[in-house]
Amino acid sequence: MADSLPQETLFFNALRSDDWPEPEQAWTLDEVELSPAGLAELFESQLMSRHLDLHARRLQARGEAFYTIGSAGHEGNAAIAGALRPTDPAFLHYRDAAFLLQRSRQVPGQTPLWDLLLSFAASAEDPISGGRHKVLGSKALAVPPQTSTIASHLPKAMGAAYGLGLWRRLGGGGEWPADSVVVCSFGDASFNHSTAQGALNAAGWAAYQGSPMPLVMVCEDNGIGISTPTPEGWVEASMRARPGFHYLSCDGLDLLDTWRAAREAVRIARRHKQPVFLHMRCVRLFGHAGSDAQQAYLAPQRIKADEARDPLLVSAGLLRRHGVLDRDAIAELYRELGERVAHVAEQAIRRPKLETAAQVMASLVPPARPPRIRPWQGEVDATPAPMAKLLNQALARLMDRYPQLVMAGEDIGRKGGVYGVTQRLQAQFGPHRVIDTLLDEQSILGLGIGLGHNGLVPILEIQFLAYLHNAEDQLRGEAATLSFFSNGQYTNPMVVRIAGLGYQKGFGGHFHNDNAIAVLRDIPGLLVACPSNAADAVGLMQEAVRLADEEQRVVVMLEPIALYHNRDLLEEGDQRWCFADPGPEHRLPVGELGQWGAGRDLAIVTYGNGVYLSRQAAARLEAEGIALRIVDLRWLTAIDHDAVYRSVADCGQVLVVDECRRSGSLSEELITALVERGMAGHRLHRLTAEDSFIPLGRAATVTLPSADAIALRARALVVEAGSVDQKTLTGSPQA
């Protein structure tokens, strides 16, 4: 066996003593309906988890392991795993190695020690993440991987539980059995995070109204968050009378009490389809993580008291007391498992590692799957209409063609959305497919992630772009990372509709006009579309749903609010910004550009409102003898820069009109890409919004590009380049 660490010495010293910690309640095996063999099995899972913690520290000291946050003190969660089925989806706390080890016993052919040690060593053969992170996860065990973003997995657990009931309404299907229970575990410090509170509130809110919510939320309460203590009694006081929840508690140091409470929690959740909060009191040993020295903030007597409450010692006492194993057999089992872990580790650390950027990025894009679309049997209304109307028609078609499609968001049902885009859809498809949610963007996105986990394709609506920012980690830390951290084994496809950007008339201010899109474009794997007109909105939305269904992508549809109901281009009543519905098969693939005009004096590259404004400017410029073209990006990520270059290469000047902020903007990427492809810098120019929030009232557009500003800049550029003589310009007071 490898050299002993101080923690092992403490364990063996305590084992030799007769002063073993006693559980709070003296349950018998018969009372909790657990066999002697079952108790011994749970203890073995606890021991394996402990040895993995200890050996991770040895490997880290040798430079062979890279992440040592451990499960020591929390090993009682093995009993929770034993109370569940291996098909029950489990969104786990990062201290739940014993849970994973115990669950692996329920599925033949598992090699959990080997798998976890490969993960510790960041091996490319790690079966869950492929060496990208030390995560607890397994496709075979229905455990999606979870990293350490605080509480971010709680909203998706709520969504997954809701999805089980939704599939029953839809007639069956999904990734998990219809009578599954979703379990989600987290710590007492995470309990206080706004994300956790939002998820708990959403689960209780739904259950309070009778929605099925077969969910067990396990709070593993060790009394401290890194160095900050949790007030005694706080978690219980917060949850005991919480509406919509059943509250149960257990001594997480006592396998029998935890087994009893976990079985009751699962029984309630499975039978009554109601959420349960299982409060498991435990202890944290060895500090928060490998580099954490708890001596800096905990008194020696507190550390000593915690070590005396080691759950392995409590379990050893139970084994002796119930005649399952004696002291010598326990010590021998401890040594044997330690040697096994050390032996497997020496093999695991020699396995291949990720070596190239291509290998690391291979799982950013999920794998494809067969389409699940039905033929369209209806007739297309070809009457030219603005964007909101055509989006509504497209969404109705998509809901009819994709039976696994559901929509969710604030006010999208009975009201039909703030801007009327989803009018009458709830009446047509029912409240279970067009879901009016509570006012919480984190819960809306988490609901969608959970539904996507379970084989559904959600279309979520965020009312305003400014409202996304308090929930963006659900996209950054959860939705877009799932395929990456699971090596493509888990996905949560979705389409997120966000009403955004500026130029609203009569309704302004930063919170309803937001042009901060950098956060979306900075998320690897996320796709962002932005239509400039109604026909493109249909093509982009239909492609977004195809991408989600067939390619399992996460797609954001950024919809310009100011263009929802806009009908006119140059003058009131001209109806030149109304378009015919291009039909159910019209799709605009990622990277496909739109173009208006073929002039060579100037190319304007833009998107969204910028296309509309540039068309207004173009009407003036062409009358003055300037020949130009307008290139519409349509997609704001995964841009085909070669195609952009080809579309502007023969133009004398190129002007990027970017309605978003100058710093960290799309225009920076576009200019850089054109320079990299050999275009001379003196031909490239930007017209952007200022680095400012958007104000209210008459000043609402003064920080943004305008048709006047585009026309003025365009004239100056073509005159400076000599493409058009200033004297030839007509009708131009600026000439």
XYZ file of C-alpha atoms in Angstrom, residues 251-691:
441
model
C -27.783 12.155 9.928
C -25.427 11.824 6.971
C -22.820 10.191 9.223
C -25.197 7.284 9.855
C -25.763 5.004 6.865
C -28.907 3.526 8.387
C -30.571 6.876 9.048
C -29.583 8.177 5.624
C -30.856 5.004 3.953
C -34.173 5.335 5.817
C -34.677 8.997 4.903
C -33.550 8.577 1.303
C -35.975 5.730 0.686
C -38.813 7.829 2.099
C -37.809 10.813 -0.038
C -37.727 8.683 -3.169
C -41.055 7.071 -2.286
C -42.775 10.456 -1.982
C -41.237 11.827 -5.152
C -41.972 8.727 -7.238
C -45.464 8.011 -5.956
C -46.834 11.526 -5.516
C -44.711 13.344 -8.154
C -43.877 16.028 -5.595
C -40.509 17.597 -4.690
C -38.672 16.577 -1.539
C -35.902 18.467 0.231
C -33.614 15.940 1.935
C -31.402 17.680 4.458
C -28.350 15.481 5.074
C -26.126 16.683 7.910
C -22.504 15.686 7.447
C -18.960 16.894 8.049
C -16.193 18.198 5.814
C -12.805 16.604 6.340
C -9.378 17.672 5.003
C -10.484 21.193 4.043
C -12.336 22.510 1.038
C -9.859 21.313 -1.607
C -6.269 20.161 -1.891
C -4.680 23.579 -1.478
C -7.019 24.728 1.274
C -5.457 24.868 4.754
C -8.409 24.947 7.115
C -6.066 25.537 10.047
C -6.052 29.170 8.902
C -9.707 29.677 9.771
C -10.818 26.778 11.999
C -9.759 26.339 15.613
C -7.749 23.164 16.358
C -10.495 21.858 18.612
C -13.051 22.211 15.789
C -10.820 20.294 13.371
C -10.247 17.570 15.954
C -13.969 17.329 16.688
C -14.777 16.968 12.991
C -12.174 14.238 12.572
C -13.739 12.368 15.487
C -17.067 12.404 13.577
C -15.609 10.685 10.530
C -18.535 8.852 8.842
C -16.235 5.905 8.089
C -15.778 5.384 11.813
C -19.530 5.619 12.386
C -20.063 3.033 9.650
C -17.355 0.781 11.074
C -19.170 0.912 14.394
C -22.442 -0.060 12.728
C -20.774 -3.045 11.058
C -19.395 -4.274 14.373
C -22.582 -3.572 16.298
C -24.741 -5.510 13.854
C -22.276 -8.392 13.544
C -21.447 -7.783 9.893
C -17.651 -7.265 10.155
C -15.259 -7.249 13.075
C -12.421 -4.799 13.676
C -9.772 -6.878 11.908
C -11.950 -7.473 8.860
C -12.661 -3.740 8.624
C -8.947 -2.882 8.829
C -8.099 -5.505 6.234
C -10.799 -4.228 3.872
C -9.448 -0.701 4.282
C -5.897 -1.824 3.403
C -7.033 -3.984 0.500
C -9.026 -1.201 -1.111
C -6.190 1.259 -0.611
C -3.798 -1.051 -2.404
C -6.304 -1.597 -5.219
C -6.737 2.151 -5.752
C -2.966 2.684 -5.757
C -2.454 -0.126 -8.267
C -5.162 1.125 -10.639
C -3.846 4.680 -10.331
C -0.387 3.705 -11.547
C -1.952 2.325 -14.711
C -4.356 5.250 -15.182
C -1.701 7.950 -15.051
C 0.094 6.324 -17.985
C -2.870 6.530 -20.327
C -2.880 9.072 -23.196
C -3.611 12.743 -22.560
C -5.162 15.409 -24.754
C -2.374 16.988 -26.781
C -3.844 19.227 -29.466
C -6.398 22.008 -29.677
C -8.396 19.895 -32.122
C -8.628 17.064 -29.585
C -9.763 19.437 -26.840
C -12.382 21.066 -29.055
C -13.700 17.869 -30.625
C -16.748 17.729 -28.348
C -17.733 21.417 -28.460
C -20.225 20.578 -31.198
C -22.604 17.750 -30.250
C -23.101 14.699 -32.468
C -25.916 14.652 -35.014
C -29.021 12.496 -34.684
C -31.836 11.542 -37.084
C -34.422 14.264 -37.788
C -37.766 14.025 -36.049
C -39.838 16.268 -38.344
C -43.247 15.612 -39.905
C -44.348 16.746 -43.365
C -46.221 20.041 -43.489
C -49.832 19.601 -44.603
C -51.050 23.180 -44.324
C -51.105 26.161 -46.641
C -48.722 29.102 -46.428
C -50.230 32.551 -46.042
C -48.200 34.504 -48.606
C -49.598 37.917 -47.651
C -46.624 40.233 -47.064
C -46.291 40.932 -43.357
C -43.822 42.263 -40.789
C -41.442 40.155 -38.725
C -43.686 39.437 -35.726
C -46.461 38.025 -37.925
C -44.167 35.797 -39.974
C -42.372 34.536 -36.875
C -45.748 33.624 -35.388
C -46.664 31.684 -38.536
C -43.300 29.914 -38.552
C -43.557 28.964 -34.876
C -47.038 27.514 -35.424
C -45.717 25.420 -38.332
C -42.743 24.243 -36.329
C -44.897 23.224 -33.373
C -47.052 21.197 -35.742
C -44.105 19.553 -37.491
C -42.047 18.744 -34.380
C -44.173 16.960 -31.745
C -41.227 17.112 -29.323
C -41.071 20.911 -29.534
C -42.218 22.936 -26.526
C -42.162 26.651 -25.816
C -41.657 28.378 -22.474
C -41.301 31.917 -21.213
C -42.926 34.762 -19.338
C -46.320 35.763 -20.759
C -45.915 33.773 -23.983
C -49.173 31.852 -23.567
C -52.418 33.649 -22.793
C -50.939 37.080 -23.530
C -49.076 35.908 -26.617
C -45.801 37.519 -25.637
C -44.970 41.137 -24.910
C -44.764 41.852 -28.653
C -47.421 39.400 -29.819
C -45.019 36.985 -31.475
C -46.593 33.939 -29.785
C -50.235 34.981 -30.054
C -52.786 32.143 -30.180
C -50.139 29.427 -29.976
C -51.178 28.303 -26.494
C -54.800 28.027 -27.601
C -53.688 25.927 -30.555
C -51.177 23.613 -28.855
C -52.167 23.669 -25.186
C -50.578 25.062 -22.009
C -48.345 22.014 -21.627
C -46.542 22.855 -24.896
C -46.716 26.659 -24.677
C -45.775 27.191 -21.054
C -46.280 30.423 -19.121
C -43.402 30.439 -16.652
C -42.678 32.369 -13.502
C -40.617 35.551 -13.740
C -37.111 34.134 -13.386
C -34.761 33.920 -16.344
C -32.452 31.429 -14.619
C -35.375 29.069 -14.116
C -36.596 29.553 -17.693
C -33.198 28.622 -19.108
C -32.759 25.825 -16.555
C -36.173 24.456 -17.512
C -35.052 24.367 -21.126
C -31.744 22.678 -20.310
C -33.531 19.998 -18.313
C -36.092 19.439 -21.072
C -33.299 19.188 -23.641
C -31.535 16.604 -21.457
C -34.633 14.453 -21.755
C -35.097 14.442 -25.520
C -37.377 17.460 -25.928
C -36.515 20.531 -27.991
C -37.451 23.715 -26.130
C -37.901 27.178 -27.611
C -37.421 29.591 -24.735
C -38.249 33.261 -24.723
C -36.340 35.906 -22.780
C -38.453 39.065 -22.909
C -35.555 41.498 -23.236
C -31.839 41.111 -23.834
C -31.090 43.126 -20.697
C -32.897 40.468 -18.670
C -30.595 37.722 -19.899
C -27.536 39.018 -18.099
C -28.599 37.839 -14.642
C -29.018 34.331 -16.039
C -26.315 34.081 -18.691
C -24.354 31.433 -16.763
C -27.118 28.971 -17.582
C -25.929 29.314 -21.173
C -22.213 29.754 -20.506
C -21.676 27.346 -17.616
C -24.351 24.760 -18.380
C -26.030 24.607 -21.791
C -22.998 25.215 -23.988
C -20.570 23.157 -21.892
C -22.551 19.941 -21.548
C -21.395 18.311 -24.776
C -17.831 19.539 -24.132
C -17.593 18.026 -20.641
C -19.396 14.804 -21.562
C -17.453 14.079 -24.759
C -20.676 14.488 -26.716
C -22.587 11.902 -24.672
C -25.008 14.385 -23.101
C -26.700 17.261 -24.884
C -29.320 19.888 -24.133
C -30.410 21.283 -27.499
C -32.547 24.404 -27.433
C -33.481 27.609 -29.180
C -33.500 30.769 -27.078
C -35.492 33.664 -28.494
C -34.332 37.016 -27.126
C -35.986 40.313 -27.967
C -33.218 42.881 -28.047
C -31.191 45.678 -29.608
C -32.293 49.308 -29.835
C -34.365 51.766 -31.893
C -37.743 51.143 -30.276
C -40.132 54.036 -30.829
C -41.987 55.327 -27.805
C -40.532 52.783 -25.412
C -36.909 53.231 -24.549
C -34.317 53.009 -21.855
C -31.514 50.606 -21.205
C -33.651 47.805 -19.753
C -35.741 47.468 -22.906
C -33.109 48.523 -25.448
C -29.873 46.620 -24.955
C -27.097 46.212 -27.497
C -24.664 44.210 -25.326
C -24.235 40.946 -27.227
C -20.552 40.258 -26.518
C -21.428 37.776 -23.775
C -23.326 35.614 -26.258
C -20.627 35.678 -28.906
C -17.999 34.746 -26.316
C -19.519 31.339 -25.480
C -17.812 28.478 -27.360
C -20.244 26.333 -29.331
C -23.171 28.735 -29.006
C -24.774 29.918 -32.258
C -26.347 33.373 -32.545
C -28.684 34.405 -35.363
C -30.050 37.905 -35.963
C -32.645 38.575 -38.701
C -33.029 41.922 -40.421
C -36.364 41.210 -42.084
C -39.403 38.990 -41.799
C -38.469 36.464 -44.491
C -35.010 35.961 -43.015
C -36.557 35.600 -39.559
C -38.526 32.612 -40.863
C -35.474 31.082 -42.517
C -33.304 31.550 -39.443
C -35.930 30.253 -37.011
C -36.615 27.147 -39.085
C -32.888 26.483 -39.372
C -32.410 27.086 -35.632
C -34.987 24.426 -34.789
C -33.428 22.024 -37.286
C -30.025 22.636 -35.715
C -31.431 21.949 -32.258
C -33.318 18.827 -33.293
C -30.823 17.192 -35.657
C -27.460 18.613 -34.570
C -28.385 19.104 -30.893
C -27.107 22.680 -30.903
C -27.832 25.557 -28.537
C -29.004 28.449 -30.712
C -29.872 32.009 -29.721
C -32.238 33.926 -31.978
C -31.622 37.628 -31.300
C -34.733 39.365 -32.612
C -34.610 43.142 -33.221
C -37.546 44.583 -31.284
C -37.758 47.683 -33.467
C -38.376 45.529 -36.552
C -41.112 43.274 -35.113
C -43.981 45.428 -36.390
C -42.164 47.724 -38.792
C -43.830 47.764 -42.221
C -42.310 50.696 -44.023
C -38.831 51.451 -45.324
C -38.635 54.948 -46.815
C -41.975 56.575 -46.104
C -45.123 55.876 -44.180
C -47.346 53.388 -45.932
C -44.828 52.124 -48.489
C -44.990 48.577 -46.981
C -41.468 47.912 -48.249
C -40.416 46.149 -45.028
C -43.220 43.603 -45.267
C -42.286 40.238 -46.781
C -44.046 37.117 -47.976
C -43.681 33.980 -45.908
C -41.005 31.926 -47.729
C -42.588 28.659 -46.583
C -41.771 25.675 -44.379
C -38.670 24.473 -46.241
C -36.881 27.830 -46.300
C -33.814 27.688 -44.077
C -30.743 29.899 -43.868
C -27.717 27.773 -42.903
C -25.053 29.000 -40.514
C -22.695 31.393 -42.279
C -24.930 32.019 -45.299
C -24.894 35.721 -46.123
C -27.601 37.916 -47.546
C -26.852 40.628 -50.092
C -28.716 43.587 -51.520
C -27.279 45.382 -54.520
C -24.068 44.762 -56.459
C -22.369 48.174 -56.544
C -18.594 48.331 -56.282
C -17.978 51.793 -54.845
C -18.815 50.707 -51.314
C -19.817 47.539 -49.438
C -21.690 47.903 -46.160
C -21.397 44.828 -43.932
C -24.010 44.800 -41.204
C -26.895 42.902 -39.538
C -30.228 43.419 -37.798
C -31.323 47.050 -37.609
C -28.138 47.971 -39.458
C -29.510 46.409 -42.655
C -32.713 48.415 -42.399
C -30.846 51.677 -41.743
C -28.345 50.958 -44.509
C -31.188 50.385 -46.970
C -32.578 53.787 -46.034
C -29.153 55.357 -46.521
C -28.686 53.492 -49.809
C -31.793 55.047 -51.299
C -30.176 58.466 -50.924
C -26.701 57.366 -51.955
C -27.748 55.656 -55.167
C -29.658 58.745 -56.168
C -26.356 60.587 -55.833
C -24.495 58.218 -58.120
C -22.860 55.966 -55.519
C -22.992 52.262 -56.432
C -23.051 50.091 -53.328
C -24.033 46.749 -51.909
C -25.234 45.699 -48.470
C -24.054 42.405 -46.995
C -26.315 40.981 -44.260
C -24.441 38.656 -41.900
C -27.574 36.920 -40.508
C -25.401 34.764 -38.202
C -23.301 36.598 -35.585
C -21.199 33.580 -34.620
C -19.492 30.944 -36.775
C -19.174 33.650 -39.431
C -17.906 32.460 -42.800
C -15.146 35.036 -43.134
C -14.023 33.679 -46.484
C -17.530 34.313 -47.804
C -17.533 37.804 -46.308
C -14.208 38.518 -47.995
C -15.481 37.261 -51.352
C -18.590 39.398 -51.044
C -16.628 42.651 -50.567
C -13.255 42.043 -52.224
C -14.139 43.854 -55.457
C -15.438 46.963 -53.683
C -13.405 50.118 -53.347
C -14.343 50.703 -49.700
C -15.836 48.565 -46.947
C -17.871 50.014 -44.077
C -18.906 47.762 -41.182
C -22.060 49.150 -39.549
C -22.342 47.662 -36.081
C -25.271 48.660 -33.888
C -23.559 47.104 -30.881
C -20.876 48.714 -28.791
C -17.556 49.684 -30.280
C -15.473 47.742 -27.739
C -15.681 43.957 -27.823
C -17.955 44.163 -30.844
C -18.672 42.122 -33.936
C -17.019 44.779 -36.100
C -13.650 44.105 -34.484
C -13.786 40.485 -35.601
C -14.908 41.402 -39.109
C -12.185 43.987 -39.697
C -9.511 41.662 -38.320
C -10.643 38.770 -40.525
C -10.593 40.931 -43.650
C -7.088 42.181 -42.850
C -5.934 38.595 -42.295
C -7.223 37.755 -45.774
C -5.134 40.475 -47.363
C -7.484 43.427 -47.590
C -5.680 46.747 -47.168
C -6.460 48.555 -43.953
C -7.152 51.896 -45.684
C -10.205 50.304 -47.350
C -11.741 49.151 -44.063
C -13.878 51.301 -41.771
C -16.294 50.992 -38.854
C -19.421 52.838 -37.787
C -20.537 51.520 -34.403
C -22.614 52.366 -31.380
C -20.879 54.216 -28.592
C -19.622 52.384 -25.516
